[in-house]
Amino acid sequence: MAISLTDNAAERVRDFLANRGKGVGLRLGVRTSGCSGMAYVLEFADEIAPEDEVFESNGVKIIVDPKSLIYLDGTELDYGKEGLNEGFKFNNPNVRDECGCGESFTV
Amino acid sequence: MALLQISEPGQSTAPHQHRLAAGIDLGTTNSLVASVRSGVAEALPDENGEVLLPSVVRYLPDGVVVGAAAREAASEDPHNTLVSVKRFMGRGLDDIQQRYPDTPYRFRAGESAVPRMETAAGEVSAVEVSAEILRVLRARAEKTLGGELEGVVITVPAYFDDAQRQATKDAATLAGLKVLRLLNEPTAAAVAYGLDQRAEGTVAIYDFGGGTFDISILHLNKGVFEVVATAGDTALGGDDFDQRLADWLREQAGTGAEGHHGQRREALDEARRAKEVLTTQDSVAVRVPREDGSVWEGSLTRETFEQLAAPLVERTLVSCRRALRDAGLEREDIDAVVMVGGSTRVPLVRAKVGEFFGRDPMVDIDPDRVVAVGAALQADVLVGNKSGDELLLLDVIPLSLGLETMGGLVEKIIPRNTTIPVARAQDFTTFKDGQTAMSIHVVQGERELVQDCRSLARFSLRDIPPMVAGAARIRVTFQVDADGLLSVTAREETTGAQASIAVKPSYGLSDDEVAQMLSDSMAHASEDVAARKLREQQVEAERVLEALEAALAADGEALLDAAERAAIDAAAAQLRAAMSGEDDRAIKQAIDALNAATTEFAARRMDNSIRAALAGHRVDEFD
């Protein structure tokens, strides 16, 4: 299993990284919080820790710490629009339930 | 499913706690909002893809219309359609009517000093109108970002004084926005280009909008932007290009100078369209209807347009020269030139500005959006989305703050270009014996005399215990917060009596063009110094005469014979005559003469009081 980006998401990440002018890739993770127990972390990555897992998708390095990987394995990250709003979406097969807004989830 | 943005490392927020921030350019003609998402600062469009919101508000009996729809109604419903109210922010009724005698609005002096305009929906102030514009931008940002805004940075012209800044902040509060910071427009433009990341440098911000032109010279040093000089023309903008072009078109079409309103309107619209086409093409086909219904068709080359536009561009360069002179800089000292405002799209403008400064101006960011983009970047830092090492931009006080002292002189407490927030205190004393109150008049400006500065506020400190002149110690503290807003406190140190004021608009006192104040202060520096010397001597003369009168009333009869008294009276009369003149040296001489004439009298009074003190005592008591 692995973690991947859609074409659309990869293009945006490449743009954002280029604009930022530094960073080795994109860090995905989860942490406990929020109304349904877990919340996603989506950050620029400036360094890779020794224990991190690194995936490559559409030319973008995706960096995940091993604890988070348990909850994220198989996830595809997409980029989409809803009305005026736009941003990244996690399509995570491990999720059993989400809070109404989808910012936190349970597995 | 929520849509997420990429955060800086370690800056991810808990769910539902995104720190959403936006930058708002609240402009005279157009306003817009920008925000940083996934590290990119972008202007936010509305549902129709439009980024610019015309700063026009139409009041109807049953509601409010803001933006393009309101602008279209401006000519048919001028009383209720409020255009360019930014000009009225923080100004009093007299001030507005003197500056803008031709506005169609029905002004009413309000209960406070804030003038109100009558509309179909009741009376509104410029602050309320601005709040309507901000409400629309707030709704747009919250829809786009998917949550409530934590705070905003709003930009204001560098030359806005405290009253105008306070009015802007009030409008934001009314619109339910938390203002993280008010930022100077030229500073925001420099931030958009990342010029704040440099260690040091001097930049020129050339802002040529629809109706106004501003040039600002900024100096950056260790994250602090100083406005070194500003100059401009409040009645010169892209609209003047359109007007000249429309006149030319109508001349070509052979329509009379009179022309009815609709025909002139169409020529103006055609002129605007032609101008825009000519930014990318060398010529454009144009057509103008004549009054008789026939249509003139022709072609306009960029060369012809540039001939028409050149004198206007030249006028902006005159301001640039003045700003450089005020700043004491040469063209070579400018490290970067940033272009702001829609009129800088005109190729001739870019070419002339490039030629003038001897370097290519920065044009990569859309000139209509660059100020909002810079504000968004600053808002993102202020709301806490950046890691700690990010330099926080500091702003400075654009015009010195001070208070009025005897003789209408200005004592500067906080000089301009002091970084904010700041607090400064200075001790003052009483001028007359037994004085129990002190009136404090807060002013802003660079000139030496109160009448040439802008009055911001007045308040009184009472309950000063009666003391001889000069004995009371009154500490006046000026405090300016991070938005450049001022509060002043006066405290009598022996009793602790205290009075304070937060600067709220106190209008209509100065008719000086605030934007001109800086350059005026340079131009008038020497005459100001002369005026100051004169006033100082006048105040000293008053003090001497007052002391003399008190002394004569007490001991004049007892200690002086008729001849002595006559000599003193003559010297005093001479001083009174000199005081009303304009020659500070003549006053000084008269003061010295009076001092000489009264030396003997003063010595006798001294002896007298020592004798009185010693009377009834024996010498050995004093051992």
XYZ file of C-alpha atoms in Angstrom:
730
model
C 0.000 0.000 0.000
C 1.055 3.552 -0.326
C -0.060 7.131 -0.269
C -0.690 8.988 -3.496
C -1.652 12.327 -4.979
C -4.105 12.885 -7.810
C -2.708 14.777 -10.829
C -4.606 17.837 -9.759
C -3.294 17.721 -6.189
C 0.286 17.075 -7.326
C 0.209 20.061 -9.636
C -0.973 22.350 -6.848
C 1.614 21.009 -4.395
C 4.407 21.567 -6.932
C 3.182 25.146 -7.472
C 2.946 25.856 -3.760
C 6.396 24.424 -3.095
C 7.919 26.413 -5.947
C 6.263 29.570 -4.676
C 7.528 28.929 -1.160
C 11.038 28.546 -2.520
C 12.104 25.808 -0.113
C 10.957 22.454 1.247
C 11.621 18.809 0.358
C 8.014 17.745 0.017
C 4.636 17.408 1.654
C 4.097 15.987 5.131
C 0.895 14.093 5.816
C -0.046 12.902 9.251
C -2.723 12.412 11.827
C -2.963 13.440 15.421
C -5.535 12.922 18.080
C -7.947 15.795 18.476
C -11.170 17.129 17.117
C -14.723 16.035 17.552
C -14.264 12.556 16.043
C -10.950 11.615 17.612
C -8.335 12.174 14.922
C -7.353 15.072 12.724
C -5.268 15.344 9.589
C -1.977 17.180 9.424
C -1.018 18.723 6.090
C 2.220 20.690 6.090
C 5.202 21.648 3.993
C 8.193 19.484 4.943
C 11.634 21.046 5.328
C 13.335 17.905 6.592
C 12.870 14.147 6.645
C 13.322 12.316 9.957
C 15.154 8.912 9.928
C 12.006 6.992 10.881
C 9.796 8.705 8.268
C 8.354 6.790 5.323
C 8.747 8.609 2.015
C 6.485 8.020 -0.975
C 6.844 9.558 -4.391
C 3.722 10.357 -6.372
C 3.476 12.440 -9.532
C 6.902 13.904 -8.860
C 6.129 15.001 -5.293
C 7.708 13.506 -2.166
C 5.104 12.580 0.451
C 6.524 12.202 3.934
C 4.641 10.301 6.648
C 5.703 9.308 10.146
C 5.232 5.595 10.918
C 2.515 6.093 13.539
C 0.388 8.137 11.176
C 0.924 5.686 8.331
C -1.250 3.088 10.099
C -4.214 5.407 9.749
C -3.356 6.828 6.341
C -2.240 3.796 4.304
C -4.044 3.755 0.978
C -5.013 7.414 1.166
C -5.282 9.431 -2.009
C -4.968 13.207 -1.635
C -7.093 15.205 -4.046
C -7.551 18.926 -4.721
C -10.977 20.303 -5.419
C -13.331 23.267 -5.393
C -16.597 23.783 -3.573
C -18.144 27.081 -4.540
C -15.630 29.837 -3.800
C -13.654 27.591 -1.484
C -10.898 25.291 -2.710
C -8.362 22.993 -1.059
C -7.090 19.472 -0.410
C -9.266 16.422 0.340
C -8.215 13.164 1.981
C -9.753 10.054 0.417
C -8.851 7.668 3.212
C -10.066 4.041 3.060
C -9.391 3.554 6.784
C -12.024 6.023 7.915
C -15.151 4.588 9.484
C -16.778 7.820 10.492
C -16.190 11.529 10.008
C -17.440 14.545 11.831
C -19.852 16.599 9.808
C -17.171 18.819 8.419
C -14.671 16.080 7.640
C -11.812 17.706 9.482
C -11.605 14.892 11.995
C -12.441 11.195 11.806
C -12.410 7.812 13.536
C -10.946 4.540 12.269
C -15.555 16.926 3.405
C -13.567 19.908 4.466
C -11.019 21.377 2.104
C -7.627 21.694 3.749
C -4.691 24.007 3.079
C -1.020 23.192 3.541
C 0.453 24.717 6.699
C 4.007 25.664 7.552
C 5.904 22.871 9.374
C 4.592 22.513 12.923
C 1.871 25.120 12.383
C -1.067 22.791 11.748
C -4.101 23.907 13.692
C -6.652 21.801 15.515
C -9.806 21.073 13.523
C -12.231 23.992 13.385
C -9.541 26.332 14.662
C -7.977 27.583 11.479
C -6.393 30.948 11.887
C -7.988 32.614 8.908
C -6.742 36.058 8.052
C -7.139 38.435 5.157
C -5.724 41.656 3.795
C -8.106 44.355 2.640
C -7.336 47.242 0.311
C -10.135 49.699 1.090
C -9.695 51.976 -1.889
C -11.223 55.239 -3.065
C -12.441 53.738 -6.339
C -12.217 49.962 -5.816
C -11.734 47.664 -2.850
C -10.606 44.047 -2.661
C -9.632 41.285 -0.275
C -6.716 38.829 -0.439
C -5.605 35.902 1.668
C -2.752 33.419 2.020
C -3.675 29.823 1.253
C -1.092 27.028 1.212
C 1.598 29.689 1.338
C 0.334 31.693 -1.655
C -1.154 35.182 -1.280
C -3.936 35.780 -3.769
C -6.770 38.211 -4.282
C -10.124 36.496 -3.772
C -12.726 36.751 -6.547
C -16.499 36.864 -6.022
C -19.026 34.435 -7.551
C -18.687 36.171 -10.922
C -14.925 35.934 -10.894
C -14.541 39.670 -10.194
C -11.769 40.617 -7.798
C -12.362 44.382 -7.693
C -15.388 45.614 -5.777
C -16.250 49.191 -6.794
C -16.250 51.273 -3.589
C -19.795 52.471 -4.218
C -22.767 52.029 -1.886
C -26.363 52.758 -2.861
C -28.936 53.210 -0.131
C -32.501 52.221 -0.983
C -35.501 52.441 1.353
C -35.446 48.655 1.732
C -31.777 47.809 1.636
C -28.217 48.479 0.567
C -26.490 47.689 -2.732
C -22.692 47.603 -2.872
C -20.348 47.400 -5.849
C -20.859 47.365 -9.601
C -24.670 47.448 -9.423
C -24.489 50.506 -7.186
C -21.978 52.217 -9.465
C -24.303 51.866 -12.445
C -26.965 53.770 -10.521
C -24.632 56.631 -9.619
C -25.764 59.002 -12.366
C -29.509 58.323 -12.091
C -29.607 58.341 -8.270
C -26.707 60.552 -7.170
C -28.025 61.496 -3.694
C -28.376 57.919 -2.503
C -25.377 56.455 -4.298
C -22.228 57.245 -2.356
C -19.002 57.176 -4.334
C -15.406 57.594 -3.111
C -16.329 58.184 0.537
C -12.752 57.383 1.497
C -12.119 61.078 0.796
C -14.489 61.974 3.657
C -13.074 59.571 6.250
C -12.050 61.334 9.431
C -12.934 64.791 8.121
C -15.321 67.399 9.445
C -18.173 69.035 7.597
C -16.413 72.347 6.923
C -13.358 70.514 5.742
C -15.346 68.334 3.323
C -17.382 71.213 1.935
C -14.293 73.281 1.362
C -12.355 70.505 -0.333
C -15.165 68.929 -2.312
C -17.708 71.668 -3.032
C -19.223 69.733 -5.935
C -20.382 66.516 -4.293
C -24.078 65.789 -4.820
C -24.519 64.542 -1.250
C -26.741 66.221 1.300
C -24.494 66.661 4.312
C -25.781 67.215 7.829
C -23.675 68.144 10.803
C -24.169 65.233 13.177
C -24.481 65.293 16.953
C -20.814 64.485 17.205
C -18.276 66.098 14.916
C -18.875 63.362 12.322
C -20.865 64.697 9.371
C -23.692 62.557 8.012
C -25.172 62.234 4.544
C -28.906 62.045 3.969
C -30.070 59.025 1.961
C -33.274 57.125 1.256
C -32.327 54.789 4.110
C -31.678 57.564 6.627
C -28.529 59.466 7.504
C -25.212 57.676 7.164
C -21.613 58.637 7.924
C -18.564 57.857 5.797
C -17.591 55.276 8.418
C -20.890 53.437 7.996
C -20.611 53.515 4.210
C -17.101 52.053 4.410
C -18.416 49.387 6.784
C -20.903 48.278 4.096
C -18.030 47.762 1.662
C -16.056 45.854 4.294
C -19.066 43.644 5.074
C -19.238 42.493 1.453
C -15.512 41.711 1.405
C -15.762 39.920 4.728
C -18.592 37.687 3.454
C -16.577 36.936 0.302
C -13.493 35.975 2.295
C -15.399 33.822 4.765
C -17.175 31.958 1.975
C -13.902 31.407 0.156
C -11.835 30.397 3.166
C -14.603 28.296 4.689
C -14.706 29.884 8.112
C -14.826 32.999 10.193
C -11.984 35.484 9.835
C -9.783 35.751 12.875
C -8.453 39.128 11.844
C -7.650 41.442 8.977
C -5.011 43.929 7.939
C -6.494 47.007 6.269
C -4.364 49.374 4.240
C -4.486 53.169 4.453
C -2.582 55.901 2.578
C 0.767 56.760 4.161
C -0.367 60.336 4.733
C -3.571 59.378 6.630
C -3.536 61.132 9.986
C -4.805 59.720 13.266
C -8.394 60.802 12.749
C -8.543 59.123 9.349
C -6.936 55.950 10.689
C -9.346 55.832 13.605
C -12.289 56.245 11.210
C -11.005 53.309 9.144
C -10.690 51.169 12.246
C -14.195 52.143 13.365
C -15.575 51.059 9.980
C -13.928 47.650 10.391
C -15.354 47.210 13.883
C -18.787 48.122 12.557
C -18.408 45.429 9.892
C -17.581 42.850 12.580
C -13.907 42.621 11.660
C -11.016 42.476 14.065
C -8.243 44.722 12.811
C -4.858 43.112 13.398
C -3.088 46.174 12.034
C -3.544 49.136 9.777
C -0.770 49.111 7.217
C 0.441 51.922 4.976
C -0.454 51.218 1.347
C 3.071 51.733 -0.044
C 4.473 49.525 2.701
C 1.983 46.799 1.739
C 3.062 47.033 -1.916
C 6.703 46.646 -0.883
C 5.794 43.620 1.271
C 3.962 41.999 -1.667
C 7.246 41.996 -3.589
C 9.111 40.605 -0.594
C 11.179 43.768 -0.257
C 10.735 43.546 3.526
C 12.952 40.456 3.461
C 15.956 42.529 2.439
C 18.256 43.760 5.162
C 18.253 47.362 4.033
C 17.252 49.465 1.097
C 15.341 52.409 -0.297
C 12.316 51.835 -2.497
C 9.971 54.085 -4.422
C 6.292 53.140 -4.632
C 4.648 54.728 -7.680
C 0.881 54.498 -7.176
C -1.139 55.779 -10.124
C -4.810 54.943 -9.642
C -8.063 55.986 -11.277
C -8.341 59.344 -9.557
C -5.182 59.969 -7.559
C -1.433 59.762 -7.844
C 0.926 59.077 -4.930
C 4.660 58.582 -4.805
C 6.174 57.302 -1.572
C 9.804 56.783 -0.771
C 10.373 54.143 1.875
C 13.509 53.246 3.678
C 13.821 49.747 5.081
C 16.195 48.981 7.889
C 16.074 45.758 9.916
C 12.403 45.102 9.301
C 11.288 48.670 9.871
C 9.796 50.640 7.014
C 10.118 54.382 7.297
C 8.148 56.647 5.032
C 10.899 59.073 4.077
C 8.807 61.233 1.796
C 5.441 61.288 0.125
C 4.176 63.483 -2.661
C 1.379 63.280 -5.137
C -1.598 64.800 -6.815
C -5.059 64.106 -5.431
C -6.670 65.218 -8.684
C -4.676 63.244 -11.241
C -5.471 59.710 -12.321
C -6.298 57.309 -15.112
C -9.661 59.043 -15.482
C -7.753 62.030 -16.875
C -6.320 59.820 -19.635
C -9.881 58.827 -20.533
C -11.058 62.419 -20.510
C -8.286 63.633 -22.815
C -8.847 60.730 -25.166
C -12.611 61.309 -25.196
C -12.060 64.994 -26.040
C -9.800 63.956 -28.910
C -12.351 61.419 -30.202
C -15.137 63.987 -30.153
C -12.919 66.491 -31.925
C -12.202 63.911 -34.635
C -15.904 63.113 -34.892
C -16.590 66.825 -35.289
C -19.163 66.955 -32.501
C -19.626 70.328 -30.887
C -17.933 71.247 -27.673
C -21.333 71.170 -25.982
C -22.516 67.659 -26.872
C -25.354 66.185 -24.867
C -24.659 64.095 -21.810
C -25.265 60.664 -23.361
C -23.012 61.387 -26.313
C -20.184 62.515 -24.020
C -20.695 59.407 -21.890
C -20.365 57.151 -24.935
C -17.204 58.919 -26.068
C -15.755 58.437 -22.595
C -16.607 54.725 -22.541
C -15.043 54.319 -25.982
C -11.943 56.171 -24.780
C -11.562 53.838 -21.809
C -11.929 50.771 -24.019
C -9.391 52.126 -26.520
C -6.899 52.877 -23.727
C -7.119 49.322 -22.458
C -6.692 47.810 -25.931
C -3.633 50.000 -26.515
C -1.795 48.480 -23.545
C -1.227 45.398 -25.714
C -1.808 46.599 -29.299
C -0.337 49.372 -31.427
C -3.620 50.667 -32.772
C -7.336 50.295 -32.239
C -10.461 50.909 -34.320
C -12.741 53.456 -32.662
C -16.273 54.675 -33.322
C -18.088 57.625 -31.794
C -21.753 58.456 -32.413
C -22.518 62.045 -33.389
C -25.474 63.993 -32.055
C -27.316 63.664 -35.373
C -27.268 59.874 -35.079
C -24.489 59.270 -37.597
C -21.312 57.534 -36.453
C -17.671 58.550 -36.850
C -15.288 55.663 -37.339
C -11.553 55.883 -37.294
C -8.376 54.472 -35.942
C -6.280 55.481 -32.968
C -2.606 54.616 -32.730
C -0.684 54.143 -29.543
C 1.544 56.997 -30.645
C -1.371 59.449 -30.724
C -2.590 58.235 -27.353
C 0.880 58.683 -25.913
C 1.076 62.236 -27.213
C -2.170 62.979 -25.382
C -1.071 61.181 -22.219
C 2.522 62.433 -22.024
C 1.801 65.728 -20.226
C -0.118 63.841 -17.513
C 2.693 61.341 -17.021
C 5.127 64.247 -16.866
C 3.104 65.709 -13.975
C 3.609 62.504 -11.987
C 7.350 62.772 -12.543
C 7.310 66.303 -11.143
C 5.925 64.799 -7.925
C 8.609 62.100 -8.039
C 11.287 64.777 -8.259
C 9.765 66.605 -5.305
C 9.606 63.433 -3.195
C 13.253 62.697 -3.929
C 14.216 66.250 -3.026
C 12.239 66.086 0.235
C 13.940 62.811 1.075
C 17.338 64.319 0.244
C 18.011 61.490 -2.193
C 19.235 61.125 -5.751
C 17.589 58.850 -8.299
C 20.533 56.431 -8.020
C 19.781 55.922 -4.318
C 16.536 54.091 -5.136
C 17.054 50.316 -5.064
C 13.651 49.292 -6.404
C 10.565 50.872 -7.928
C 7.190 49.227 -7.356
C 4.207 49.948 -9.599
C 0.749 50.166 -8.028
C -2.619 51.162 -9.496
C -4.387 50.370 -12.773
C -2.879 53.312 -14.663
C 0.601 51.784 -14.394
C -0.539 49.244 -17.013
C -0.171 51.975 -19.637
C 3.111 51.162 -21.426
C 4.065 54.849 -21.620
C 3.840 55.129 -17.813
C 6.111 52.123 -17.324
C 8.596 53.431 -19.874
C 8.735 56.958 -18.434
C 9.028 55.770 -14.839
C 11.744 53.291 -15.852
C 13.600 56.073 -17.649
C 13.234 58.461 -14.708
C 14.604 56.093 -12.068
C 17.044 54.416 -14.424
C 15.762 50.940 -13.641
C 12.922 48.651 -14.701
C 9.959 49.044 -12.363
C 8.513 45.947 -10.679
C 5.309 44.984 -12.452
C 4.937 41.201 -11.966
C 2.077 41.464 -9.480
C -1.203 42.842 -10.807
C -1.011 46.561 -9.909
C -4.662 46.602 -8.794
C -4.025 43.765 -6.346
C -0.510 44.314 -5.074
C -1.535 46.332 -1.997
C -4.114 43.745 -0.890
C -1.619 40.932 -1.478
C 0.937 42.632 0.765
C -1.717 43.165 3.433
C -2.671 39.463 3.234
C 0.960 38.406 3.755
C 1.199 40.658 6.782
C -2.137 39.387 8.155
C -0.895 35.806 7.824
C 2.159 36.607 9.946
C 0.157 38.574 12.533
C -2.454 35.868 13.005
C 0.291 33.366 13.786
C 0.512 31.140 10.710
C 4.220 31.626 10.266
C 7.010 30.235 12.360
C 8.666 32.563 14.847
C 11.700 33.529 12.811
C 9.537 35.434 10.360
C 10.329 39.110 10.650
C 7.414 41.125 11.906
C 7.089 44.287 9.955
C 7.019 47.467 11.952
C 5.479 50.662 10.826
C 6.304 54.194 11.815
C 4.403 57.346 12.706
C 3.929 59.273 9.478
C 3.693 62.768 11.005
C 5.050 64.041 14.311
C 2.740 64.210 17.303
C 2.952 67.023 19.779
C 1.064 69.584 21.768
C 0.508 73.306 21.806
C 2.580 75.367 24.200
C 2.364 79.090 25.014
C 2.340 81.340 22.020
C 0.863 78.782 19.608
C 4.108 76.840 19.334
C 4.256 73.096 18.814
C 6.268 70.964 21.203
C 6.880 67.655 19.445
C 6.571 64.695 21.786
C 6.913 61.839 19.285
C 8.842 62.744 16.140
C 7.775 61.286 12.813
C 9.288 57.992 11.720
C 9.342 56.696 15.301
C 8.491 52.997 15.186
C 5.232 52.003 16.819
C 3.984 50.986 19.341
C 5.619 53.729 21.398
C 5.052 55.778 24.560
C 6.853 59.042 25.321
C 6.428 61.404 28.222
C 7.463 64.984 28.809
C 7.075 67.267 31.818
C 5.380 70.621 31.534
C 4.643 73.310 34.071
C 2.235 76.136 34.726
C 2.689 79.559 33.163
C 0.874 81.733 35.698
C 0.837 81.961 39.463
C -2.070 80.045 40.947
C -2.979 78.364 37.688
C -5.329 75.450 38.500
C -6.120 74.062 35.058
C -4.215 73.346 31.899
C -5.703 72.996 28.467
C -3.959 70.388 26.357
C -4.179 70.650 22.596
C -2.847 67.635 20.693
C -1.599 68.341 17.189
C 0.020 66.427 14.358
C 2.400 67.778 11.758
C 5.913 68.902 11.046
C 5.526 72.653 11.271
C 6.589 74.797 14.204
C 3.331 76.686 14.668
C 0.043 75.153 15.755
C -1.883 76.947 13.037
C 0.071 75.022 10.368
C -0.484 71.595 11.906
C -3.572 69.452 12.152
C -5.487 69.613 15.398
C -6.341 66.157 16.717
C -7.876 66.697 20.140
C -8.240 69.066 23.069
C -8.791 68.288 26.712
C -8.231 69.901 30.104
C -6.399 68.855 33.211
C -8.126 70.399 36.244
C -7.532 70.425 40.001
C -3.916 71.484 39.786
C -3.130 72.865 43.275
C -2.441 76.634 43.160
C 1.303 77.215 43.050
C 3.662 79.860 41.752
C 4.269 79.726 38.018
C 6.735 76.999 37.100
C 6.365 74.981 40.310
C 3.761 72.447 39.152
C 5.020 69.326 37.405
C 2.657 67.981 34.807
C 3.689 64.852 32.997
C 2.099 64.422 29.588
C 2.354 60.935 28.089
C 1.711 60.156 24.444
C 1.039 56.538 23.635
C 0.628 55.160 20.115
C -0.571 51.594 19.648
C 0.433 49.220 16.861
C -2.217 50.695 14.549
C -0.842 54.191 14.891
C -3.687 55.343 17.127
C -2.933 57.806 19.857
C -3.955 58.285 23.464
C -2.693 61.162 25.584
C -2.586 61.352 29.385
C -1.743 64.367 31.554
C -0.958 63.913 35.241
C -0.080 66.447 37.900
C 2.646 64.694 39.850
C 2.155 66.138 43.348
C -1.595 65.449 43.623
C -1.996 62.715 41.044
C -4.796 64.636 39.300
C -5.106 63.054 35.886
C -6.935 63.495 32.589
C -6.644 61.580 29.348
C -8.075 61.317 25.879
C -8.068 58.744 23.096
C -7.820 60.555 19.831
C -11.187 60.642 18.235
C -11.762 62.744 15.182
C -11.755 66.443 16.013
C -12.544 67.959 12.726
C -12.303 70.918 10.514
C -9.529 72.771 12.281
C -6.825 72.624 9.702
C -7.352 73.204 6.049
C -3.868 72.144 5.100
C -3.690 69.315 2.663
C -2.422 66.601 4.958
C -0.582 64.920 2.110
C 1.289 68.172 1.609
C 2.290 68.637 5.194
C 5.568 66.844 4.874
C 6.778 68.747 1.863
C 5.463 71.993 3.339
C 7.565 71.472 6.411
C 10.648 71.236 4.217
C 9.701 74.256 2.153
C 8.915 76.365 5.209
C 11.711 75.200 7.457
C 13.541 78.538 7.582
C 10.471 80.745 7.924
C 9.183 78.366 10.611
C 12.360 78.801 12.587
C 11.987 82.586 12.302
C 8.351 82.367 13.392
C 9.355 80.204 16.319
C 11.996 82.702 17.459
C 9.478 85.514 17.248
C 6.868 83.624 19.263
C 9.407 82.617 21.860
C 10.400 86.240 22.381
C 6.760 87.295 22.513
C 6.033 84.692 25.181
C 9.090 85.767 27.168
C 8.007 89.426 26.890
C 4.546 88.537 28.180
C 6.051 86.700 31.111
C 8.346 89.619 31.996
C 5.533 92.171 31.778
C 3.229 90.032 33.876
C 5.866 89.619 36.589
C 6.576 93.380 36.499
C 2.926 94.288 36.882
C 2.599 92.008 39.905
C 5.717 93.561 41.439
C 4.619 97.130 40.739
C 1.205 96.460 42.230
C 2.825 95.101 45.388
C 5.764 97.461 45.967
C 5.673 100.132 43.254
C 4.282 102.841 45.519
C 6.596 102.117 48.420
C 9.913 101.599 46.692
C 9.957 103.856 43.632
C 9.978 107.597 43.245
C 8.121 109.266 40.397
C 11.146 109.474 38.045
C 12.089 105.855 38.573
C 8.518 104.768 38.054
C 8.315 106.779 34.830
C 11.527 105.178 33.488
C 10.181 101.687 34.153
C 6.809 102.514 32.618
C 8.554 103.874 29.528
C 10.650 100.722 29.120
C 7.540 98.569 29.598
C 5.643 100.599 27.011
C 8.518 100.184 24.591
C 8.420 96.433 25.103
C 4.659 96.341 24.534
C 5.167 98.188 21.265
C 7.955 95.851 20.151
C 5.862 92.787 21.034
C 3.237 93.531 18.445
C 5.919 93.806 15.741
C 7.536 91.013 13.758
C 11.156 91.536 14.782
C 12.301 89.043 17.401
C 15.581 90.921 17.939
C 13.743 94.185 18.704
C 11.668 92.366 21.326
C 14.813 90.833 22.809
C 16.409 94.289 23.047
C 13.300 95.759 24.693
C 13.248 92.902 27.216
C 16.909 93.522 28.026
C 16.234 97.265 28.360
C 13.329 96.645 30.707
C 15.441 94.240 32.742
C 18.117 96.923 33.069
C 15.553 99.570 34.054
C 14.123 97.343 36.784
C 17.347 95.944 38.253
C 17.445 98.558 41.002
C 13.745 98.039 41.793
C 14.268 94.266 41.984
C 17.253 94.734 44.321
C 15.223 96.979 46.640
C 12.361 94.448 46.711
C 14.847 91.748 47.620
C 16.290 93.846 50.472
C 12.796 94.686 51.589
C 11.656 91.112 51.805
C 14.817 90.069 53.610
C 14.227 92.881 56.099
C 10.638 91.759 56.532
C 11.759 88.206 57.081
C 14.309 89.278 59.640
C 12.074 91.766 61.477
C 11.303 90.600 64.986
C 14.139 88.118 65.034
C 17.440 88.374 66.734
C 20.605 87.895 64.761
C 21.789 84.926 66.828
C 18.626 83.003 65.863
C 20.121 82.594 62.412
C 23.419 81.061 63.455
